[in-house]
Amino acid sequence: MNFKEFNARVFVYVGMFGSGKTELAINTAVELKKEEKNVALLDIDVISPYFRSRDKKDPLEEMGIKVISPPGALSHADLPIITAQVGGYISNESFFTIADVGGNEDGATVLGSLKPFLDRVNKKVFFVVNTLRPFSTTFDEIVRNVKKISAVSRTKIDYLINNTNIAQETTEENVKNGEELIKKVSEYLEIPVAFTVVNEEMDFQGEFPILKLKRYLAEQW
Amino acid sequence: MKMLFKGSEAIAEAAIRAGCRLYFGYPITPQSELTEYMSRRLPEVGGTFLQAESEVATVNMMYGASCTGKRVMTSTSSPGFSLMMEGISYMAGGELPAVFVNVVRGGPGLGDIQPAQSDYFQATKGGGHGDYRMIVLAPHTIQEAVDLMNLAFDLADKYRMLVTILADGMLGQMMEPVEFPPMRDPNDVPEKDWALTGAKGRPPRKVTSFHIDPYELEKMNLRYQATYKKVEENEVRYEELNTDGADIIVAAYGTMARIVKTVIHMAEKEGIKVGLFRPITLWPFPYKRLNELADTVDTILTVEMSYGQMLEDVRLGVNGKAKTPFYGRSAGVVPTPTEVLDAVKKAIGR
């Protein structure tokens, strides 16, 4: 996937809880870093206590990606901390910046608070959908989720992403069913589908461009 | 059809499928997703979600709701479970069935929000006051947690006992593909001839843990003990993997057992045959089978995300017949497979 095609400097990932935003944000950062000097990943997830971008801060920073998260021991705190640097990396024109936003409307509220920064930059907002997650399995549920998150994050959604999966056990049929459902949502809401996400080893051709996902967060066991 | 669920969400859905329509709880990391899931999902199926003002209030709501004979549950994490202990003891004395889920985090005290197994003693040896027992089930995958929920409610009803699902934060937070059993009709549960349902056309009933006459209270206690004995005889559950002809057997439960499953493959490459003994019921603990296994190996290594709690039960089971070393990390630190492999090698002098 060539992320340059989206003609954005700031990539924002929103969606429901557990839809796959963090893995996508990390993949985007790693991909952009291949060509760009300055890439920053903003962990502004105030919802998840485990499996966050900040948990992979060391390996990502070794790749030269700047990871912005609460400092030191505070990164493990059960507190909704957004550091002041976040606004700076959104505004800094010399950086490609990826924002990993927390799930559900509670997570997206953070984005609403960053509106003064986000409105002034070239950004694209991606709404991630996994149709095999609870509360995201039907047309009505997904439409309602997109509208709700768009409202509290005070931003329009530029793209939908089909991230339909059940981790390593995902079948092509799963992905295809996800495409069909998300296509209907896309047509109804008039929001284009940016791409479909598949596991690295899967050879799938569907209606939309393909992103082969490398998983960074799962434990080695 | 399989779906992708977080452990906490999956336990909630599985409880609903098992016929639970009453949930009382107070959010606490790392299991707030369970509470949140119930708040969304229970109204959809005609159930009641009630956020209590504290865990103390929660457990007393559980007491009252369970008296009606309905399937009730709550979920919490370590400090919250401590707060529930008084009510748990009262419920045990009242012989009330209910399901508790404790998604354990680092302790003692406020501890941290990372995964641990350090509430083993609290779950299996009391926690509250008095001579009571709880059935304690320890899943090691999200699918197993789902599968155990039906069992948890059935055992609770069958024996009029409390059942605790003891999971750790990792199981609460990780995501895996799961398949759910079909929805059970919440009214299709065995008649409870003790439940408080209004006493119309029948003599009133009483649920209590109290008797002022010590001989009467003793009778109640002997009844509890007789139930516990039946459970010990009939409900022991465990998994064995690779134990036949093993160089060493590792005893582990929950997330720790998952890690040992990885260690089995790593050790195989180094020519060491590692067996896994995984208790699924932590109470009643599988002492008898462990004692048999102790005849087949020199060493049974216990590994925990705590500092030697299950170890005491392993030693009771082994009863001196094999060496029983220990390896554990806790406080929210999860041992890596390499660390466990090193402990295995050390235990057998390799």
XYZ file of C-alpha atoms in Angstrom:
571
model
C 0.000 0.000 0.000
C 1.371 3.374 -1.005
C 0.120 5.779 1.633
C 1.313 8.738 -0.435
C -1.724 8.182 -2.666
C -3.922 9.646 0.032
C -2.205 12.998 -0.375
C -2.098 13.571 3.381
C 0.552 14.625 5.864
C -1.444 13.597 8.908
C -3.159 10.184 9.053
C -5.821 9.748 11.702
C -7.219 6.320 12.604
C -10.549 6.154 14.395
C -13.086 3.411 14.918
C -14.727 1.170 17.412
C -12.916 -0.459 20.269
C -10.717 -3.335 19.063
C -11.225 -2.622 15.354
C -7.483 -2.705 14.631
C -6.505 0.965 14.691
C -3.232 0.496 16.520
C -1.871 -2.229 14.236
C -2.854 -0.091 11.237
C -1.259 3.013 12.688
C 1.987 1.126 13.333
C 1.934 -0.387 9.832
C 1.352 3.066 8.326
C 4.236 4.558 10.294
C 6.596 1.754 9.299
C 5.589 2.040 5.646
C 5.962 5.840 5.529
C 9.302 5.648 7.304
C 10.716 3.666 4.374
C 10.642 6.844 2.269
C 10.333 9.704 4.695
C 12.873 11.113 7.111
C 10.476 12.333 9.784
C 7.613 10.125 10.883
C 5.787 10.479 14.185
C 3.245 8.134 15.730
C 0.915 9.725 18.255
C -0.487 7.333 20.842
C -3.575 9.272 21.927
C -5.431 6.138 23.021
C -7.013 6.879 26.402
C -9.154 3.739 26.356
C -7.006 0.607 26.110
C -4.926 -0.401 29.132
C -2.841 -2.977 27.188
C -1.752 -3.522 23.561
C -1.097 0.111 22.688
C 1.409 1.778 20.336
C 3.441 2.865 23.354
C 4.054 -0.786 24.224
C 6.110 -1.020 21.016
C 7.854 2.307 21.520
C 11.381 0.850 21.695
C 11.321 -1.204 18.489
C 9.557 1.628 16.627
C 12.050 4.231 17.799
C 14.859 1.901 16.695
C 13.338 2.143 13.222
C 13.576 5.927 13.569
C 9.869 6.521 14.185
C 9.115 9.111 16.836
C 6.513 7.694 19.250
C 4.647 10.279 21.270
C 3.077 8.878 24.429
C 2.823 9.738 28.132
C 6.356 9.869 29.578
C 7.998 7.247 31.776
C 5.920 5.359 34.298
C 2.868 7.433 33.360
C 2.614 5.381 30.172
C 1.242 2.546 32.342
C -1.131 4.793 34.284
C -4.846 4.277 34.036
C -5.225 7.977 33.230
C -6.303 9.819 30.079
C -3.033 11.654 29.412
C -2.448 13.596 26.196
C 0.969 15.223 26.157
C 1.431 18.767 24.880
C 3.760 17.479 22.158
C 0.800 15.965 20.320
C -0.352 19.344 18.983
C 3.199 20.133 17.908
C 3.636 16.998 15.847
C 0.280 17.567 14.160
C 1.341 21.109 13.214
C 4.980 20.411 12.306
C 5.075 20.486 8.498
C 8.359 18.575 8.359
C 6.742 15.447 9.848
C 4.416 12.780 8.520
C 2.254 12.118 11.529
C -0.040 9.210 12.342
C -2.605 9.510 15.133
C -3.687 6.303 16.860
C -6.954 7.298 18.527
C -8.711 5.296 21.271
C -11.768 3.244 20.451
C -15.475 4.129 20.544
C -16.857 7.617 21.029
C -15.040 7.953 24.350
C -11.708 7.495 22.599
C -12.653 9.794 19.740
C -13.474 12.628 22.146
C -9.724 13.256 22.340
C -9.718 14.053 18.647
C -12.409 16.646 19.172
C -10.125 18.430 21.611
C -7.378 18.528 18.961
C -9.631 20.182 16.377
C -7.775 23.542 16.460
C -4.597 21.752 15.366
C -6.160 19.283 12.941
C -8.261 21.858 11.054
C -5.155 23.703 9.920
C -3.281 20.774 8.394
C -3.544 18.408 5.462
C -5.090 15.401 7.185
C -7.152 12.383 6.262
C -9.352 10.553 8.759
C -9.743 6.792 8.329
C -12.548 4.865 10.013
C -11.503 1.261 10.644
C -14.185 -1.448 10.557
C -13.937 -5.086 11.505
C -17.330 -6.585 10.747
C -16.489 -9.599 12.924
C -16.341 -7.496 16.087
C -19.327 -7.124 18.411
C -21.559 -4.092 17.722
C -20.111 -3.744 14.200
C -21.706 -6.670 12.410
C -24.664 -5.031 10.650
C -25.220 -2.149 8.240
C -27.209 -0.197 10.836
C -24.626 -0.672 13.566
C -21.730 0.422 11.361
C -23.564 3.480 10.016
C -24.492 4.486 13.561
C -20.882 4.007 14.728
C -19.454 6.135 11.898
C -21.916 8.956 12.545
C -21.374 8.879 16.296
C -17.604 8.912 16.093
C -17.604 11.577 13.412
C -19.759 13.758 15.684
C -17.725 13.455 18.882
C -14.389 13.703 17.088
C -15.698 16.866 15.401
C -14.337 15.816 12.046
C -15.556 14.322 8.812
C -14.521 10.775 7.993
C -12.563 10.716 4.703
C -12.249 6.970 4.219
C -13.516 3.647 5.503
C -11.134 0.710 5.914
C -12.240 -2.903 5.710
C -10.287 -4.638 8.455
C -12.592 -7.638 8.785
C -10.593 -10.364 10.502
C -10.426 -12.972 13.242
C -6.636 -12.660 13.634
C -4.613 -15.585 12.262
C -7.699 -17.663 11.501
C -9.149 -15.155 9.007
C -10.463 -16.712 5.815
C -10.869 -15.128 2.387
C -14.611 -15.524 2.842
C -14.436 -13.434 6.037
C -12.643 -10.646 4.170
C -15.006 -10.833 1.220
C -18.116 -10.666 3.427
C -16.572 -7.656 5.140
C -16.021 -5.943 1.779
C -19.647 -6.501 0.784
C -21.039 -5.032 3.982
C -18.644 -2.085 4.082
C -19.313 -1.349 0.420
C -22.990 -0.878 1.247
C -22.096 1.461 4.106
C -19.687 3.320 1.831
C -22.352 3.860 -0.825
C -24.922 4.979 1.717
C -22.640 7.393 3.577
C -20.775 8.441 0.410
C -17.432 7.763 2.056
C -14.958 5.853 -0.133
C -13.211 2.663 1.021
C -9.458 3.273 1.204
C -8.387 -0.353 1.271
C -8.985 -3.842 2.604
C -6.597 -5.246 5.179
C -5.451 -8.857 4.941
C -2.958 -11.014 6.801
C 0.561 -10.939 5.397
C 0.404 -14.451 3.989
C -3.061 -14.144 2.444
C -3.393 -13.887 -1.311
C -6.685 -12.044 -1.655
C -7.980 -9.943 -4.513
C -11.207 -8.078 -3.907
C -12.883 -4.844 -4.804
C -10.552 -2.515 -3.025
C -6.795 -1.991 -2.838
C -5.036 -4.383 -0.442
C -2.917 -3.663 2.610
C -0.952 -6.653 3.847
C -0.780 -6.259 7.597
C 2.198 -7.166 9.719
C 1.149 -7.775 13.330
C 3.281 -6.032 15.925
C 1.207 -6.286 19.095
C 0.464 -9.999 19.575
C 2.580 -11.841 22.137
C 5.131 -14.345 20.842
C 3.267 -17.158 22.616
C -19.423 -18.301 12.934
C -16.258 -17.202 14.660
C -15.856 -13.595 15.713
C -12.975 -11.599 17.131
C -13.529 -10.914 20.825
C -11.603 -9.450 23.673
C -11.526 -11.843 26.642
C -13.647 -9.590 28.844
C -16.281 -9.098 26.155
C -16.346 -12.811 25.372
C -16.961 -13.772 29.003
C -19.847 -11.288 29.110
C -21.468 -12.639 25.955
C -20.973 -16.220 27.126
C -22.685 -15.407 30.438
C -25.681 -14.025 28.554
C -25.758 -17.155 26.393
C -25.748 -19.195 29.611
C -28.967 -17.510 30.695
C -27.629 -14.712 32.874
C -29.845 -11.633 32.714
C -28.739 -9.846 35.880
C -25.368 -8.152 36.121
C -24.220 -5.860 38.883
C -20.785 -4.336 38.808
C -18.397 -1.492 39.180
C -15.780 -0.845 36.483
C -12.125 -1.533 37.173
C -9.173 -2.071 34.850
C -8.336 -4.530 33.274
C -11.914 -5.802 32.937
C -14.038 -2.653 32.458
C -14.835 -3.891 28.941
C -16.863 -6.673 30.551
C -18.958 -4.188 32.509
C -19.334 -1.966 29.443
C -20.331 -4.880 27.244
C -23.022 -5.888 29.715
C -24.331 -2.326 29.847
C -24.857 -2.384 26.073
C -25.897 -5.957 25.573
C -28.159 -6.811 28.522
C -30.875 -4.279 27.609
C -30.931 -5.831 24.099
C -31.912 -9.225 25.561
C -34.316 -7.982 28.219
C -31.807 -8.194 31.042
C -30.841 -5.739 33.737
C -27.481 -4.022 34.022
C -26.930 -2.089 37.185
C -23.778 -0.127 37.906
C -23.379 -0.191 41.661
C -21.786 2.609 43.643
C -18.995 0.264 44.768
C -17.971 -3.364 44.889
C -19.447 -3.618 48.396
C -22.820 -2.574 47.013
C -22.335 -4.920 44.047
C -21.917 -8.041 46.123
C -24.959 -7.240 48.247
C -27.021 -6.711 45.089
C -25.759 -10.127 44.003
C -26.971 -11.579 47.314
C -30.438 -10.139 46.899
C -30.802 -11.028 43.226
C -29.502 -14.550 43.700
C -32.146 -15.150 46.386
C -34.771 -14.899 43.634
C -33.278 -17.926 41.914
C -32.168 -16.061 38.791
C -28.713 -16.452 37.288
C -26.591 -13.531 38.462
C -23.024 -12.465 37.954
C -20.494 -9.743 38.495
C -16.954 -9.103 37.349
C -14.102 -7.205 38.877
C -10.350 -7.095 39.273
C -8.226 -7.753 42.327
C -8.843 -4.731 44.600
C -12.541 -4.936 43.761
C -12.608 -8.642 44.566
C -11.126 -7.853 47.981
C -13.950 -5.406 48.622
C -16.498 -8.125 47.822
C -15.136 -10.622 50.322
C -17.561 -9.929 53.148
C -20.564 -10.398 50.883
C -19.024 -13.486 49.310
C -18.776 -15.095 52.727
C -22.427 -14.196 53.452
C -23.515 -15.618 50.086
C -21.565 -18.822 50.725
C -23.308 -19.109 54.099
C -26.688 -18.519 52.461
C -25.835 -21.240 49.905
C -26.501 -18.841 47.070
C -25.438 -19.661 43.536
C -23.666 -16.885 41.631
C -20.776 -16.380 39.255
C -17.892 -14.020 39.978
C -15.222 -13.106 37.447
C -11.901 -11.854 38.787
C -9.547 -10.571 36.092
C -6.437 -10.420 38.218
C -3.959 -7.537 38.154
C -0.747 -6.782 40.030
C -1.005 -6.431 43.818
C -1.050 -6.227 46.772
C -2.914 -3.011 47.501
C -3.565 -0.753 44.556
C -0.784 -2.605 42.706
C -0.902 -1.871 38.994
C -3.146 -2.628 36.036
C -0.941 -5.278 34.410
C -1.729 -9.014 34.469
C -0.959 -11.234 37.472
C -2.106 -14.455 39.141
C -1.527 -13.338 42.685
C -5.147 -13.750 43.848
C -4.859 -17.550 43.862
C -4.906 -17.838 47.657
C -7.771 -15.383 47.925
C -9.896 -17.305 45.415
C -9.103 -20.850 46.516
C -8.505 -20.573 50.262
C -11.243 -18.297 51.387
C -10.625 -14.596 51.270
C -13.731 -14.000 53.292
C -14.310 -15.383 56.781
C -15.647 -18.755 57.821
C -15.341 -22.338 56.584
C -16.519 -21.862 53.030
C -15.361 -22.840 49.577
C -15.882 -21.478 46.100
C -15.481 -23.433 42.893
C -12.654 -21.731 40.992
C -12.311 -22.172 37.227
C -9.173 -21.027 35.403
C -9.416 -20.689 31.603
C -6.241 -20.348 29.518
C -7.762 -19.204 26.228
C -10.695 -16.972 25.410
C -12.538 -19.878 23.822
C -12.096 -21.873 27.004
C -13.386 -18.944 29.062
C -16.492 -18.924 26.856
C -16.942 -22.667 27.198
C -16.531 -22.531 30.980
C -19.297 -19.957 31.481
C -22.098 -22.454 30.896
C -20.377 -24.828 33.277
C -19.902 -22.072 35.854
C -23.609 -21.270 36.008
C -24.601 -24.952 35.948
C -22.246 -25.824 38.799
C -23.412 -22.824 40.801
C -27.041 -23.933 40.474
C -26.363 -27.618 40.956
C -24.438 -27.223 44.216
C -25.871 -23.885 45.391
C -22.339 -22.564 45.440
C -20.357 -19.568 44.298
C -18.206 -20.062 41.240
C -15.296 -17.789 40.418
C -13.709 -17.507 37.018
C -10.117 -16.634 37.822
C -8.537 -15.003 34.792
C -5.566 -12.676 34.571
C -5.411 -9.291 32.873
C -3.849 -10.798 29.772
C -6.873 -13.031 29.194
C -9.150 -10.104 29.921
C -7.482 -7.873 27.361
C -6.220 -10.084 24.571
C -8.266 -10.758 21.445
C -8.890 -14.137 19.872
C -11.349 -15.730 17.475
C -14.199 -17.345 19.405
C -17.323 -19.320 18.721
C -20.259 -18.977 21.102
C -22.696 -21.669 22.154
C -26.356 -21.074 21.300
C -28.444 -18.782 23.504
C -30.071 -20.614 26.399
C -33.527 -19.646 27.543
C -33.011 -17.942 30.913
C -36.273 -19.486 32.165
C -35.166 -22.960 31.191
C -33.149 -23.623 34.341
C -33.895 -26.246 37.002
C -36.578 -25.298 39.527
C -35.040 -23.895 42.707
C -37.061 -25.126 45.672
C -35.359 -22.654 47.989
C -35.724 -19.444 45.958
C -37.595 -16.451 47.374
C -40.370 -15.971 44.862
C -43.209 -14.431 46.852
C -44.546 -17.277 49.044
C -47.968 -17.308 47.380
C -49.736 -20.546 48.241
C -46.741 -22.025 50.017
C -44.924 -21.604 53.314
C -42.345 -18.787 53.352
C -38.698 -19.640 52.764
C -35.576 -18.175 54.300
C -32.068 -17.573 52.982
C -29.581 -16.826 55.734
C -26.048 -17.489 56.901
C -27.057 -16.852 60.524
C -28.015 -19.023 63.466
C -27.613 -17.932 67.074
C -27.634 -21.536 68.349
C -24.158 -23.035 67.826
C -25.530 -26.554 67.362
C -27.853 -25.335 64.647
C -25.050 -23.348 63.002
C -22.887 -26.443 63.184
C -25.594 -28.374 61.311
C -25.558 -25.705 58.599
C -21.779 -25.905 58.411
C -21.825 -29.694 58.142
C -24.260 -29.352 55.264
C -21.862 -26.967 53.498
C -18.997 -29.372 54.093
C -20.979 -32.284 52.667
C -21.594 -30.241 49.509
C -17.912 -29.348 49.215
C -16.989 -33.011 49.555
C -19.336 -33.904 46.691
C -17.745 -31.213 44.546
C -14.260 -32.496 45.360
C -15.322 -35.988 44.336
C -17.076 -35.041 41.112
C -15.877 -31.773 39.667
C -12.080 -31.890 39.432
C -10.918 -30.799 35.981
C -7.477 -30.530 34.440
C -5.586 -30.804 31.152
C -2.489 -32.883 30.568
C -0.182 -32.391 27.639
C 2.924 -34.390 26.804
C 3.180 -35.798 30.364
C 3.715 -39.376 29.261
C 7.462 -40.082 29.411
C 8.279 -36.433 30.124
C 11.681 -35.398 31.516
C 9.908 -32.844 33.665
C 6.327 -31.795 34.256
C 5.443 -28.137 34.572
C 2.333 -27.209 36.556
C 0.759 -23.967 35.398
C -2.692 -22.449 34.863
C -4.222 -19.615 32.858
C -1.947 -17.425 30.742
C 1.083 -19.050 32.346
C -0.009 -22.409 30.883
C -0.193 -20.852 27.414
C 3.379 -19.749 27.782
C 4.363 -23.269 28.883
C 2.745 -24.653 25.723
C 5.196 -22.529 23.732
C 8.033 -23.662 26.016
C 7.201 -27.315 25.233
C 8.088 -26.682 21.570
C 11.224 -24.706 22.409
C 12.429 -27.426 24.791
C 11.746 -30.141 22.239
C 14.313 -28.548 19.938
C 16.863 -28.877 22.718
C 15.951 -32.508 23.304
C 13.981 -31.949 26.519
C 10.513 -33.409 26.829
C 8.422 -31.042 28.917
C 4.951 -32.095 30.060
C 2.226 -29.675 31.107
C -0.181 -30.253 33.969
C -2.841 -27.559 33.858
C -5.473 -27.449 36.582
C -8.741 -26.073 35.202
C -10.441 -26.240 38.599
C -8.124 -24.527 41.068
C -10.656 -25.538 43.694
C -11.254 -28.427 43.820
C -7.560 -28.846 43.022
C -6.545 -32.004 41.133
C -4.369 -33.373 43.964
C -5.004 -37.015 43.153
C -3.873 -36.911 39.523
C -0.842 -34.848 40.418
C 0.077 -37.448 43.021
C -0.089 -40.155 40.353
C 2.055 -38.086 37.992
C 4.638 -37.592 40.739
C 5.389 -41.314 40.398
C 6.379 -40.828 36.765
C 8.866 -37.942 36.957
C 11.619 -36.693 39.252
C 10.612 -33.058 39.054
C 7.373 -31.113 38.917
C 8.145 -27.436 38.359
C 5.451 -24.916 39.228
C 5.397 -21.663 37.278
C 3.121 -18.782 38.173
C 2.565 -15.088 37.675
C 2.782 -14.928 41.469
C 5.367 -15.905 44.051
C 4.455 -19.477 44.921
C 0.740 -19.725 45.663
C -0.412 -22.680 43.585
C 2.952 -24.175 44.541
C 1.499 -25.022 47.955
C -1.277 -27.104 46.380
C 1.198 -28.751 44.004
C 3.298 -29.763 47.009
C 0.224 -31.139 48.795
C -0.535 -33.203 45.705
C 3.019 -34.410 45.105
C 3.404 -35.170 48.801
C 7.173 -35.496 48.738
C 7.295 -37.972 45.865
C 9.112 -35.617 43.472
C 11.161 -32.444 43.615
C 8.950 -29.342 43.445
C 10.966 -26.284 42.417
C 9.309 -22.989 41.537
C 9.656 -20.147 39.067
C 7.488 -17.075 39.042
C 7.307 -13.390 38.239
C 4.455 -11.202 39.357
C 3.364 -7.618 39.977
C 2.320 -7.297 36.336
C 5.468 -8.778 34.789
C 4.682 -11.726 32.514
C 7.530 -14.270 32.258
C 8.798 -14.822 28.716
C 8.978 -18.330 27.233
C 12.791 -18.071 27.319
C 12.783 -17.327 31.045
C 10.520 -20.304 31.695
C 12.726 -22.533 29.521
C 15.741 -21.449 31.562
C 13.866 -22.365 34.746
C 13.025 -25.771 33.245
C 16.688 -26.397 32.396
C 17.826 -25.310 35.828
C 15.273 -27.610 37.457
C 16.634 -30.661 35.640
C 20.286 -29.614 35.813
C 20.748 -28.912 32.105
